Coordinates of C-alpha atoms and ligand atoms in Angstrom, one line a residue:
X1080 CA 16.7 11.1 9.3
X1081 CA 15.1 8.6 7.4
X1082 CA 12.8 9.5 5.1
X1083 CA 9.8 7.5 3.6
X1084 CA 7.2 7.5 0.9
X1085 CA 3.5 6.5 1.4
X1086 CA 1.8 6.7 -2.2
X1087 CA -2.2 7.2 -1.5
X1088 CA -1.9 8.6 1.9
X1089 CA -4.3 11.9 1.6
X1090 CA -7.2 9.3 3.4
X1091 CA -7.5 5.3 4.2
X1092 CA -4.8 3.2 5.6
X1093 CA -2.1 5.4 3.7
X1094 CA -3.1 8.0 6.1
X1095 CA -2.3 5.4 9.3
X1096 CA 0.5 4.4 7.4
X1097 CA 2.4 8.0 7.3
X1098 CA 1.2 8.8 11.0
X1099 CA 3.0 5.5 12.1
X1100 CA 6.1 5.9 9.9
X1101 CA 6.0 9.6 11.3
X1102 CA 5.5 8.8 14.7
X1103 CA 8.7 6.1 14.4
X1104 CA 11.0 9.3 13.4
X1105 CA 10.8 8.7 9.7
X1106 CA 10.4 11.9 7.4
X1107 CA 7.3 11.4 5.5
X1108 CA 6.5 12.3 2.4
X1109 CA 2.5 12.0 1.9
X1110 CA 1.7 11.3 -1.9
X1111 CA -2.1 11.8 -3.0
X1112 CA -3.7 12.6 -6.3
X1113 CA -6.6 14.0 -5.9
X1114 CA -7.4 15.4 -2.6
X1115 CA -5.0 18.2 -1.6
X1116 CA -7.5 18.8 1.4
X1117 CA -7.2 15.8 2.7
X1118 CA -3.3 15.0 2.7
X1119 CA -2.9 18.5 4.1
X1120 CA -5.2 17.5 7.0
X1121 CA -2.5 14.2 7.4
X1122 CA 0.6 16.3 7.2
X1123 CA -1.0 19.1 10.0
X1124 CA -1.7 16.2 12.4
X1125 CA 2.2 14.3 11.5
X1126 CA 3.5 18.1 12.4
X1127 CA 0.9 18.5 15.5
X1128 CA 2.2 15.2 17.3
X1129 CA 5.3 16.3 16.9
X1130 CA 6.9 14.6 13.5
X1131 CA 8.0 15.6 9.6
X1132 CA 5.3 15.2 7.1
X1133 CA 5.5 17.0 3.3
X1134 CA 2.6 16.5 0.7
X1135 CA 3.7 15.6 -2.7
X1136 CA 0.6 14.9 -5.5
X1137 CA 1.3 13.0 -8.3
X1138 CA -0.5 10.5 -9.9
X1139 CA 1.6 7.2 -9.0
X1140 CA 0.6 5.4 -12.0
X1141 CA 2.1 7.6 -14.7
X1142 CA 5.7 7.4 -15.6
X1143 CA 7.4 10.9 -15.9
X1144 CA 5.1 12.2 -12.7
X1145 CA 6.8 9.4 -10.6
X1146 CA 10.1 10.6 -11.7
X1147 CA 9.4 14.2 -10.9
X1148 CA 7.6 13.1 -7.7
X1149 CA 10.5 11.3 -6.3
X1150 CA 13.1 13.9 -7.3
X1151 CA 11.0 16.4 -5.4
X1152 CA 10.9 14.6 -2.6
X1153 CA 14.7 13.6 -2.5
X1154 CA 15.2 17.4 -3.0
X1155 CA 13.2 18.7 -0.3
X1156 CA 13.7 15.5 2.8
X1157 CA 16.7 13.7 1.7
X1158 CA 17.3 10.0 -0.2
X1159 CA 14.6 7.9 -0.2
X1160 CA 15.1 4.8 2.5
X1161 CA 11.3 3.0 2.7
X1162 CA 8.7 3.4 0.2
X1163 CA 5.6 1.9 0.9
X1164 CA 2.8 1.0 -1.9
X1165 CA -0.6 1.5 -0.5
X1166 CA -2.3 4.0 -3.6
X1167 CA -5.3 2.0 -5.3
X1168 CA -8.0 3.5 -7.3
X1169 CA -12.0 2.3 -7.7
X1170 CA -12.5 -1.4 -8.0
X1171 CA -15.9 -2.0 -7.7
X1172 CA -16.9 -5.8 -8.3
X1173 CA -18.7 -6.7 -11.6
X1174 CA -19.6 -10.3 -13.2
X1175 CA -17.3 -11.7 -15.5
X1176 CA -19.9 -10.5 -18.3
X1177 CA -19.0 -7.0 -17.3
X1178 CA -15.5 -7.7 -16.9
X1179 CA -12.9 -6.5 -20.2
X1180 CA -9.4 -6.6 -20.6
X1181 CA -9.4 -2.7 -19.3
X1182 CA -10.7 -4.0 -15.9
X1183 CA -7.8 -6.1 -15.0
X1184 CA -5.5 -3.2 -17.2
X1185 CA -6.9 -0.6 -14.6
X1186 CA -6.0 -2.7 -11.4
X1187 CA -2.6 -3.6 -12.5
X1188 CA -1.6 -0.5 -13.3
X1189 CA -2.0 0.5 -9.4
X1190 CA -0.8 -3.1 -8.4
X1191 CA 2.2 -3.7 -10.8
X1192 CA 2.8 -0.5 -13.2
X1193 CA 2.9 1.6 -9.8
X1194 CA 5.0 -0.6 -7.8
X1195 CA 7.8 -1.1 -10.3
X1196 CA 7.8 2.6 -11.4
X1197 CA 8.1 3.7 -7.5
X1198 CA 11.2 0.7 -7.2
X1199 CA 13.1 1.6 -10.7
X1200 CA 13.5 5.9 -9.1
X1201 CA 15.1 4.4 -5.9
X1202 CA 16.8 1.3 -7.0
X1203 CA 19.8 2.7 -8.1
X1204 CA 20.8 4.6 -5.1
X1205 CA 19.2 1.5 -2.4
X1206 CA 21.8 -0.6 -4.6
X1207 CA 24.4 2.0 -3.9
X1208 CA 23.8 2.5 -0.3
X1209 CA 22.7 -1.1 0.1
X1210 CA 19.8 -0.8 2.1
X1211 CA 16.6 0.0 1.3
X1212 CA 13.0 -1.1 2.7
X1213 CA 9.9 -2.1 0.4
X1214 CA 6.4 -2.8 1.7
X1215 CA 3.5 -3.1 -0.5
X1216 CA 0.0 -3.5 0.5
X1217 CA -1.7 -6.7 -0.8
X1218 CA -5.5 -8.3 0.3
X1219 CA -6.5 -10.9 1.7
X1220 CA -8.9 -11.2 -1.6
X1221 CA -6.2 -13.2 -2.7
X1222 CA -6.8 -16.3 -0.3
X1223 CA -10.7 -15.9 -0.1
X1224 CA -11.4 -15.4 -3.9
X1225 CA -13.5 -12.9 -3.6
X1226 CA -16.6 -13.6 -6.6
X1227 CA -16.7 -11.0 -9.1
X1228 CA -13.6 -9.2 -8.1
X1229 CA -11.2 -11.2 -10.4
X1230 CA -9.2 -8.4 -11.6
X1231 CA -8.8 -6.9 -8.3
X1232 CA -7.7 -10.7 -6.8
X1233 CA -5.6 -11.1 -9.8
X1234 CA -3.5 -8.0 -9.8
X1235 CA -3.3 -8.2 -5.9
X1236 CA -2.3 -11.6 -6.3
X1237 CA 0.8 -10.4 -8.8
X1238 CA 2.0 -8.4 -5.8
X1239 CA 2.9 -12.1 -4.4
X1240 CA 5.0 -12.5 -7.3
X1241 CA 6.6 -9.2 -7.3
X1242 CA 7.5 -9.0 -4.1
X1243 CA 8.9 -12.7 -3.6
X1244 CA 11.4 -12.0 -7.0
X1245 CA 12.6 -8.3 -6.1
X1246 CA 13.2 -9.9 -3.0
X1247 CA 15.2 -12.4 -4.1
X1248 CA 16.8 -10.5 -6.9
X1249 CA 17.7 -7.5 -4.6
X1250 CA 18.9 -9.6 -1.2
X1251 CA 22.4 -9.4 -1.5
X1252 CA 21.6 -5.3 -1.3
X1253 CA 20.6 -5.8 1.6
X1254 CA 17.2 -4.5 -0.1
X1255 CA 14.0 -5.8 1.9
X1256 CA 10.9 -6.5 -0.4
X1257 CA 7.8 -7.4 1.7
X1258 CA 3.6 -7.2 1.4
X1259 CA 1.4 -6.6 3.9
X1260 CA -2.2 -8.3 3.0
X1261 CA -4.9 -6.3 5.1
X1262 CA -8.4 -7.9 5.7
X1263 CA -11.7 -5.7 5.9
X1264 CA -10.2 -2.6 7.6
X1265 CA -13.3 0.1 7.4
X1266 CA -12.0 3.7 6.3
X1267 CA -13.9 6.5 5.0
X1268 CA -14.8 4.3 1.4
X1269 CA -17.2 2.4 3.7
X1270 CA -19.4 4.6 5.1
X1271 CA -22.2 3.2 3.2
X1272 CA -21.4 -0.4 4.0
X1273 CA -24.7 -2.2 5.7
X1274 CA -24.0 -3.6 9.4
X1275 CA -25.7 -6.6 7.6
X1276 CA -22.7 -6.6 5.4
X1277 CA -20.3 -6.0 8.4
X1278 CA -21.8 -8.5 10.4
X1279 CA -21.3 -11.0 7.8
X1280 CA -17.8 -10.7 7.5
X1281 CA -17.5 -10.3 11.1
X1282 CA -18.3 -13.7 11.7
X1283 CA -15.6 -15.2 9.7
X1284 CA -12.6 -13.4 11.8
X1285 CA -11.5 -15.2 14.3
X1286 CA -10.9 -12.1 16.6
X1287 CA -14.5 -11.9 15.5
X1288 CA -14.1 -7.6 15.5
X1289 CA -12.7 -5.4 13.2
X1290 CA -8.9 -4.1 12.8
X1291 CA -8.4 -0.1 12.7
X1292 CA -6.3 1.5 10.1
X1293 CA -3.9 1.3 13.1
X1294 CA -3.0 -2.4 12.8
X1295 CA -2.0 -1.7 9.1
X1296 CA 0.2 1.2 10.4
X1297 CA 2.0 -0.4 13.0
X1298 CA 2.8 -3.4 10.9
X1299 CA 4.4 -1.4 7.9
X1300 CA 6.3 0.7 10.8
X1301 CA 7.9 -2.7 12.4
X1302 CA 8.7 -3.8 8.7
X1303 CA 10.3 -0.4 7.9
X1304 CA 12.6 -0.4 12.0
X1305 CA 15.6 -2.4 12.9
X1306 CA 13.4 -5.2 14.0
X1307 CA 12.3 -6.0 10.1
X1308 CA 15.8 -6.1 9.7
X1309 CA 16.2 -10.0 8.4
X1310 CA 13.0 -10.2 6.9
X1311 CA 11.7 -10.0 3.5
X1312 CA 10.0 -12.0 1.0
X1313 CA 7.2 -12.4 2.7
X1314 CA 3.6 -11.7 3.0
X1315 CA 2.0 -10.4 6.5
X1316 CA -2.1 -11.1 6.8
X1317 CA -3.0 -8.7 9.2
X1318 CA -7.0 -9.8 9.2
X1319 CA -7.5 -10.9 12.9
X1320 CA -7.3 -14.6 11.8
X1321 CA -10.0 -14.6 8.9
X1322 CA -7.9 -16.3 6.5
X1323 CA -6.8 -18.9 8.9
X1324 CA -8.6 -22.0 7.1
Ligands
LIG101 N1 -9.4 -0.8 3.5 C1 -9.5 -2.1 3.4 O1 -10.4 -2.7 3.9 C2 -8.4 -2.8 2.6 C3 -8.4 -4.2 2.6 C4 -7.4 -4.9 1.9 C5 -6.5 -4.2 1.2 N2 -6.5 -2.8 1.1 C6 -5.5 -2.1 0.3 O2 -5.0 -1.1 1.1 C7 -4.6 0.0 0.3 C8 -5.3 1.3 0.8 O3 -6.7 1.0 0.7 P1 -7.8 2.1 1.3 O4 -9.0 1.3 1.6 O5 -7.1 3.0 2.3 O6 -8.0 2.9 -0.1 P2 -8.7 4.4 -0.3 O7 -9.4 4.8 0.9 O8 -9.5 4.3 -1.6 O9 -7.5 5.3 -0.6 C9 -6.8 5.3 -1.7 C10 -5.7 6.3 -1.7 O10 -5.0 6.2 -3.0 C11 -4.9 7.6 -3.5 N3 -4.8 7.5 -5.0 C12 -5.7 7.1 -5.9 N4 -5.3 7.2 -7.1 C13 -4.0 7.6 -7.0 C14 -3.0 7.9 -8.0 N5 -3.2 7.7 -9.3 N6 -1.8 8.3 -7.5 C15 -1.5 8.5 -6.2 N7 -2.5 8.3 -5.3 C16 -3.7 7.8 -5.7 C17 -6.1 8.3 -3.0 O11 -5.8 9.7 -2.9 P3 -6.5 10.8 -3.8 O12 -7.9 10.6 -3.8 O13 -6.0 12.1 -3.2 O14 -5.8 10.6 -5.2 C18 -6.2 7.7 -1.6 O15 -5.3 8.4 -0.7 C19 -5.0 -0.4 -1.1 O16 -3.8 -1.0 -1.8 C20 -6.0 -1.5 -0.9 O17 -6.1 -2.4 -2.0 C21 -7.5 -2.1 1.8

């Protein structure tokens, strides 16, 4: 069976993530930090529809949990075949005048430190087997420019980078490197968001409507299957169109 990682999938889109990767046959092993509760409740309804779903918390931005995550996890389900980087932590936007060298630390630490950490504990053994699947999750921020969100933009624009140069670097593996760049998908975060505010965005989507945590899940899941199979490199908007101009 092949297993997969979803790192910040206790709520969110990580939470679509695992059920889609679950619901594709892939054991899933649900990584949260903070909120045992709530990866429990993803693993119970994994197991409920039928699939293989473990929790695992560690904090995905520290170096020796990461290690000790992932050799629980290769313990317990098997080698590692996809991991997908979804974890973020707060980024709430500030003005430049608020802004400090920590505030773009803290954001790459989630968008680059936790990506490479997560790729150095399987490379070795994708290299060996020569396969191996990569998706991170990027943002659309990254075409729009969203104002007073630079370090959030800037490190979610590194993911770009990273993922175009692993790809590169790991092809002849046969290791696939790709990002999928969400728009404004509403999950629990939101609740206090204004319909003002929704309707706003709204109007720049050209499917002029909202994606579900779904559409993020079922894109990382066709990445991860035999039909992702030649791809890699490459960034996926999945935003109903808004970034089209
Ligand atoms: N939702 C959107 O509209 C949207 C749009 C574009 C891009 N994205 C991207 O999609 C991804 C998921 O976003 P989201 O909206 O679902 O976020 P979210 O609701 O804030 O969920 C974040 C997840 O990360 C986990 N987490 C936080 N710190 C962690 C750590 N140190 N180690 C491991 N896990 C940690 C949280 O779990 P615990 O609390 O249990 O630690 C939670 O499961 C992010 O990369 C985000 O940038 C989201």
């Amino acid at each position: 069976m092949s297993v997969a990682i979803v790192t910040g999938a206790s709520r969110g889109l990580g939470s679509a993530i695992a059920k889609a990767l679950a619901a594709d046959g892939h054991a899933v092993a649900v990584n949260y930090a903070h909120d045992q509760t709530g990866a429990e409740k993803v693993v119970a309804a994994i197991s409920a529809a039928g699939g293989t779903a473990r929790p695992y918390r560690f904090d995905v931005t520290d170096e020796a949990a990461v290690e000790g995550g992932v050799a629980a996890i290769v313990s317990d389900l098997g080698p590692i075949d996809v991991v997908v980087n979804n974890a973020i932590g707060p980024h709430d936007p500030r003005s430049i005048e608020d802004q400090t060298w920590q505030s773009h630390l803290d954001q790459l630490t989630f968008c680059v430190k936790a990506p490479l950490l997560l790729l150095k504990s399987v490379v070795a053994d994708w290299k060996a087997r020569r396969s191996g699947c990569l998706v991170s999750i990027g943002s659309e921020v990254v075409d729009i420019g969203n104002p007073r969100s630079a370090p959030y933009v800037g490190a979610k624009a590194a993911m770009i980078g990273l993922t175009r140069s692993w790809a590169r670097e790991l092809g002849p593996f046969d290791i696939r490197v790709n990002l999928v760049s969400p728009g404004f998908i509403p999950v629990e975060r939101h609740a206090e968001v204004t319909e003002e505010a929704f309707d706003a965005y709204r109007k720049d989507v050209a499917m002029n409507r909202f994606g579900v945590p779904a559409d993020i899940g079922a894109m990382v899941a066709f990445l991860a299957s035999p039909g992702g199979n030649f791809i890699t490199g490459q960034t996926f908007a999945v935003n109903g169109g808004r970034t089209l101009a």
